[in-house]
Short mmCIF file of C-alpha atoms and ligand atoms in Angstrom, two decimals:
data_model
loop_
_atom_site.label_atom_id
_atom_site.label_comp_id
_atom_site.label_asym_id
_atom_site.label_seq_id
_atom_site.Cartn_x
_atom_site.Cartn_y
_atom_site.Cartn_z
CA UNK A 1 5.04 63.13 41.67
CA UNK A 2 5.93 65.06 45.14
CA UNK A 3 4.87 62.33 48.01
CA UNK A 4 5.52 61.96 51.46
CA UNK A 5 5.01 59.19 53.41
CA UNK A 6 4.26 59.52 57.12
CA UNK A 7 4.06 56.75 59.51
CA UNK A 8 5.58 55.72 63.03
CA UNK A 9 8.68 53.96 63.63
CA UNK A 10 7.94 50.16 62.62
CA UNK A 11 5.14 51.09 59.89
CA UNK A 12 7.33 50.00 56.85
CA UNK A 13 8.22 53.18 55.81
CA UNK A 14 11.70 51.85 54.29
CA UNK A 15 10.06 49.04 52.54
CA UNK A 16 7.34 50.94 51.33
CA UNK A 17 9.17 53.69 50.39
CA UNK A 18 11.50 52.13 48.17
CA UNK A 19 8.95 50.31 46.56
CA UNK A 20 7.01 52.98 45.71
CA UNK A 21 9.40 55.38 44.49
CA UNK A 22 10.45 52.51 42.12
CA UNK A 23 7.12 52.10 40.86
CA UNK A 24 7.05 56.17 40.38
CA UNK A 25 10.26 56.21 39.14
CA UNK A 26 11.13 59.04 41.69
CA UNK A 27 14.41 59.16 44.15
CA UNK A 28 13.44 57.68 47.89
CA UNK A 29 14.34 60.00 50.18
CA UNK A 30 14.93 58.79 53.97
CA UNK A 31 16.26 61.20 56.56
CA UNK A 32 17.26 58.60 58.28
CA UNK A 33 19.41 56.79 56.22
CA UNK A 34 21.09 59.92 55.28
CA UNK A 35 21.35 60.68 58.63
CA UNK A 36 22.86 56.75 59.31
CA UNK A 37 25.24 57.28 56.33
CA UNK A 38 26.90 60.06 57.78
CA UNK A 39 27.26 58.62 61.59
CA UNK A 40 28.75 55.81 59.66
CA UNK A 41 30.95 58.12 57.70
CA UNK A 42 31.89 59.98 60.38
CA UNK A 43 31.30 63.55 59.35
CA UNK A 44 30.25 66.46 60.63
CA UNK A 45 26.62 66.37 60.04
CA UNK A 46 26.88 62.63 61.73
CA UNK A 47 28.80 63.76 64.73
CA UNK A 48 26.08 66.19 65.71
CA UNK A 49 23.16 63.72 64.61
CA UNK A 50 24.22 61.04 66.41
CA UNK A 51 23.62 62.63 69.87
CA UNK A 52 19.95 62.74 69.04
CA UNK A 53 19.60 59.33 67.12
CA UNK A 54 21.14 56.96 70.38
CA UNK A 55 18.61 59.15 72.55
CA UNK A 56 15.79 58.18 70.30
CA UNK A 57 14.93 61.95 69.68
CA UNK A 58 14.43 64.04 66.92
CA UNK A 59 17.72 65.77 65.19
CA UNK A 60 16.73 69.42 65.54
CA UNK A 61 15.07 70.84 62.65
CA UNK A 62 17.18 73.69 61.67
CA UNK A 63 20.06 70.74 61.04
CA UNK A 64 17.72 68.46 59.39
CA UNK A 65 15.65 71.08 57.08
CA UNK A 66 19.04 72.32 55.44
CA UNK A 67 20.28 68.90 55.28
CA UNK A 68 16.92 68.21 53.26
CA UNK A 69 16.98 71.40 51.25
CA UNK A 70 20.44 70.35 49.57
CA UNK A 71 18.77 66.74 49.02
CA UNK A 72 15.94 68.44 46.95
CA UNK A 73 18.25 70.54 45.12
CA UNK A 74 19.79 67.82 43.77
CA UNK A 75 19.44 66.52 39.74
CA UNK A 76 17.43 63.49 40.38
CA UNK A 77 15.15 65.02 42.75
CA UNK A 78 13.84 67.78 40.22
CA UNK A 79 11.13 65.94 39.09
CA UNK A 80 9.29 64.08 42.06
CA UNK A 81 10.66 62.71 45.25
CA UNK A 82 9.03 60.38 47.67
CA UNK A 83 10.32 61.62 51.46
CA UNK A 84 10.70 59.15 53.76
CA UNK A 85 10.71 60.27 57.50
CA UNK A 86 10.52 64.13 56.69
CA UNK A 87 8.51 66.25 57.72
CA UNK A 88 8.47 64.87 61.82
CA UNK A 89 7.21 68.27 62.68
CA UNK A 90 4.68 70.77 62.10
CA UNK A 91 7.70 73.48 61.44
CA UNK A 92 9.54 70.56 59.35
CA UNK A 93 6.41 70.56 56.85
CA UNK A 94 5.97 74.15 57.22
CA UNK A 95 9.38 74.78 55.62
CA UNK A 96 9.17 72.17 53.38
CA UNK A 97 6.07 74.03 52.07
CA UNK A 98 8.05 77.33 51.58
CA UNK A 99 10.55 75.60 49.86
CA UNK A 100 8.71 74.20 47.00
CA UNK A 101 6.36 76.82 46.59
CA UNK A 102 9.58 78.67 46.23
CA UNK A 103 10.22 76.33 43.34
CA UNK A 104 7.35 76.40 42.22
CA UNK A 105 5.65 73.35 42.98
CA UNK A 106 3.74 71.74 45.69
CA UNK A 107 3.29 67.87 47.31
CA UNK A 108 0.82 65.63 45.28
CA UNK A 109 -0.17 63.33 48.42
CA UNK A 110 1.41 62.30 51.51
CA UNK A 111 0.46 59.13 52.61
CA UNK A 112 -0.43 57.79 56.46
CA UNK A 113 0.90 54.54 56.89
CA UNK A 114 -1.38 53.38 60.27
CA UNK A 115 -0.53 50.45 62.90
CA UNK A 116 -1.56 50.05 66.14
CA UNK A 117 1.13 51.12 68.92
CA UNK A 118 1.44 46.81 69.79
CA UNK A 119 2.11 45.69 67.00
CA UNK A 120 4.79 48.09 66.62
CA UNK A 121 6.38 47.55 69.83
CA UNK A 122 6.34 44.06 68.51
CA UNK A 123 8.09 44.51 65.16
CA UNK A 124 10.14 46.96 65.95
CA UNK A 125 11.79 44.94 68.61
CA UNK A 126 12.37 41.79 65.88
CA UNK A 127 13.77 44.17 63.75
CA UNK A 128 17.48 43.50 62.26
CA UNK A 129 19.24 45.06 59.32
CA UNK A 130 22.56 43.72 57.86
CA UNK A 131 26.04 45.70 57.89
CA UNK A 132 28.96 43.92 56.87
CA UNK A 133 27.54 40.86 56.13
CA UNK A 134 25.65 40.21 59.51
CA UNK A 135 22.25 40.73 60.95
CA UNK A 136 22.35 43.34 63.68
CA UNK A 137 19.98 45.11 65.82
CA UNK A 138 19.84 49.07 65.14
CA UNK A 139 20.73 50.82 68.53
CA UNK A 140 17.63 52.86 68.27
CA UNK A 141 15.32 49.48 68.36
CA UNK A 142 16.71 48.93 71.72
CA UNK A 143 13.19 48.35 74.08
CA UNK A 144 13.46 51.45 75.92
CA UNK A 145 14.45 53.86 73.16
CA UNK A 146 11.47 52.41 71.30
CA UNK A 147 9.26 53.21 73.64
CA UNK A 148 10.85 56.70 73.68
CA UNK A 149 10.57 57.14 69.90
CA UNK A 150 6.83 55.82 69.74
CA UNK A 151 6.34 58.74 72.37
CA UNK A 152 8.20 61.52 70.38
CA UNK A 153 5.88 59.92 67.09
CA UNK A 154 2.58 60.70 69.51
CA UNK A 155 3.60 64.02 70.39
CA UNK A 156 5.72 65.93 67.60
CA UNK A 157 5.04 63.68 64.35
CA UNK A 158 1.42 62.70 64.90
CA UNK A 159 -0.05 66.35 64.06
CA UNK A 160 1.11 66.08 60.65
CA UNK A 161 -1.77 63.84 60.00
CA UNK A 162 -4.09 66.91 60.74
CA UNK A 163 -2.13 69.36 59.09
CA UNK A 164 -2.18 67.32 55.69
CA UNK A 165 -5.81 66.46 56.31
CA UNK A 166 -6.66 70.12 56.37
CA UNK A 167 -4.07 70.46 53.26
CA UNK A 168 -6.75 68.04 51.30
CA UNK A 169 -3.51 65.69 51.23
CA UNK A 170 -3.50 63.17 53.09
CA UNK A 171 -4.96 59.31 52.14
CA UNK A 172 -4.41 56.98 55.63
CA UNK A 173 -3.33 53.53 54.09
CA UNK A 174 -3.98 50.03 56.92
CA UNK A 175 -0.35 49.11 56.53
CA UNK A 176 -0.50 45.72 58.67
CA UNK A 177 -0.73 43.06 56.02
CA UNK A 178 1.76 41.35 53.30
CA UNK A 179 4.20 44.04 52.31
CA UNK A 180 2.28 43.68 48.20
CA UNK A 181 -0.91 43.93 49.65
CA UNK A 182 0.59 47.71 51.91
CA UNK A 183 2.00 48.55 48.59
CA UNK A 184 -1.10 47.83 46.87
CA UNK A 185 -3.12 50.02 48.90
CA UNK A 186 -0.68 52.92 48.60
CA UNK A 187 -0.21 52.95 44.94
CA UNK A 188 -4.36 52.75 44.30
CA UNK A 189 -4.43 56.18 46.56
CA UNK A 190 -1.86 57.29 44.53
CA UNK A 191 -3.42 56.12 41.60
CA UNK A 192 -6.77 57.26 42.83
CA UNK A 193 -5.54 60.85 43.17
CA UNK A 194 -4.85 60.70 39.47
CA UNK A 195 -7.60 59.37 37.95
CA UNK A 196 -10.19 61.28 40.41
CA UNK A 197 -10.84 63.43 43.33
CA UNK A 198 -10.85 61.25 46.55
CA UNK A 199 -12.77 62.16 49.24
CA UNK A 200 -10.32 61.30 52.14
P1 AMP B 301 14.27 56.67 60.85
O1 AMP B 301 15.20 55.75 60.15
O2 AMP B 301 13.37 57.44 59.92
O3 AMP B 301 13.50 55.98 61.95
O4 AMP B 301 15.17 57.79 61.57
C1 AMP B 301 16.13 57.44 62.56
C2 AMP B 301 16.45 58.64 63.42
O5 AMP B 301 16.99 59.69 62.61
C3 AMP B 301 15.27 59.25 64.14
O6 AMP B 301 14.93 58.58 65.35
C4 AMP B 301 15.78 60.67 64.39
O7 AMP B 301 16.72 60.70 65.45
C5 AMP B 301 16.54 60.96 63.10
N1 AMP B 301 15.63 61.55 62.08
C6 AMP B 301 15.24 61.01 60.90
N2 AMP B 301 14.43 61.84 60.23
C7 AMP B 301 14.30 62.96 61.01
C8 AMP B 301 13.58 64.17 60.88
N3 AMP B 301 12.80 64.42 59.82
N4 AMP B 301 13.69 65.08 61.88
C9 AMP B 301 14.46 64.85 62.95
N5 AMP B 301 15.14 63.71 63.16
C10 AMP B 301 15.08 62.76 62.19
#
């Protein structure tokens, strides 16, 4: 299977992702981890990212679609994927459309995970991950870059709900809940679009 998930910053996309893909047995794919893993590793690709990231904007798309591209080329990818943070913009999905009609496929589903803008503010400002062993708060989730990134979400990732409506794509899952009950909820749209034509 070829699924996206879409969703602001705070939705559980990382959680849900990973989940997910296990269940699919497909490769997660999250932008922004890759992105993370190369600040951290101090390459090229993480110099220029890195910029973008602290500012709480997007990474351009010309350096983010190739970076993608050579993700999807890759072995484990050939049979399904489940993309995590990509496409943020319409010209994002556009080329990710070209591409795999180019291989001759196309995406099964992207799912919507939907919150309301509070009770993202409010998660995403609780929000630690560990590195080396302790809890730390990811410079992004600062307050005011949050703010910032739920704004670039509103305007530049938000009309790729319409465009994957219109695709006959998209299923909107309520992701506030227990993470099984979010997971539950994707996989039976998932599962749905299997077994049966949905109507959403
Ligand atoms: P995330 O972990 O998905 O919230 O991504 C963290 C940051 O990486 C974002 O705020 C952007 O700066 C950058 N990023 C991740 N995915 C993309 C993308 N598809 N297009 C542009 N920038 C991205």
């Amino acid at each position: 299977m070829r699924v996206v998930l879409l969703g602001p910053p705070g939705a559980g996309k990382g959680t849900q992702a990973q989940i997910i893909a296990g269940e699919l047995g497909v490769p997660a794919i999250s932008t922004g981890d890759i992105f993370r893993a190369n600040v951290s590793g101090q390459t090229e690709l993480g110099r220029k990212a890195k910029v973008f990231m602290d500012a709480g904007d997007l990474v351009p798309d010309e350096i983010t679609v190739a970076m993608v591209k050579d993700r999807l080329a890759e072995a484990d990818a050939a049979g399904g994927f489940l993309l995590d943070g990509f496409p943020r913009t319409i010209s994002q999905a556009e080329q990710l459309r070209e591409s795999l009609t180019e291989l001759g496929h196309g995406l099964d589903r992207v799912l919507e995970l939907v919150v309301d803008e509070e009770e993202l503010v409010r998660r995403l400002s609780g929000r630690r991950m560990l590195v080396d062993g302790q809890m730390v708060q990811r410079d992004d989730d600062k307050p005011e870059t949050v703010r910032h990134r739920l704004k670039v979400y509103r305007e530049q990732t938000a009309p790729l709900s319409g465009f994957y409506e219109d695709e006959g794509l998209l299923a909107r899952i309520d992701a506030i809940g227990a993470v099984e009950e979010v997971t539950a909820r994707a996989l039976a749209a998932l599962g749905a679009d299997r077994a049966q034509p949905s109507a959403d």
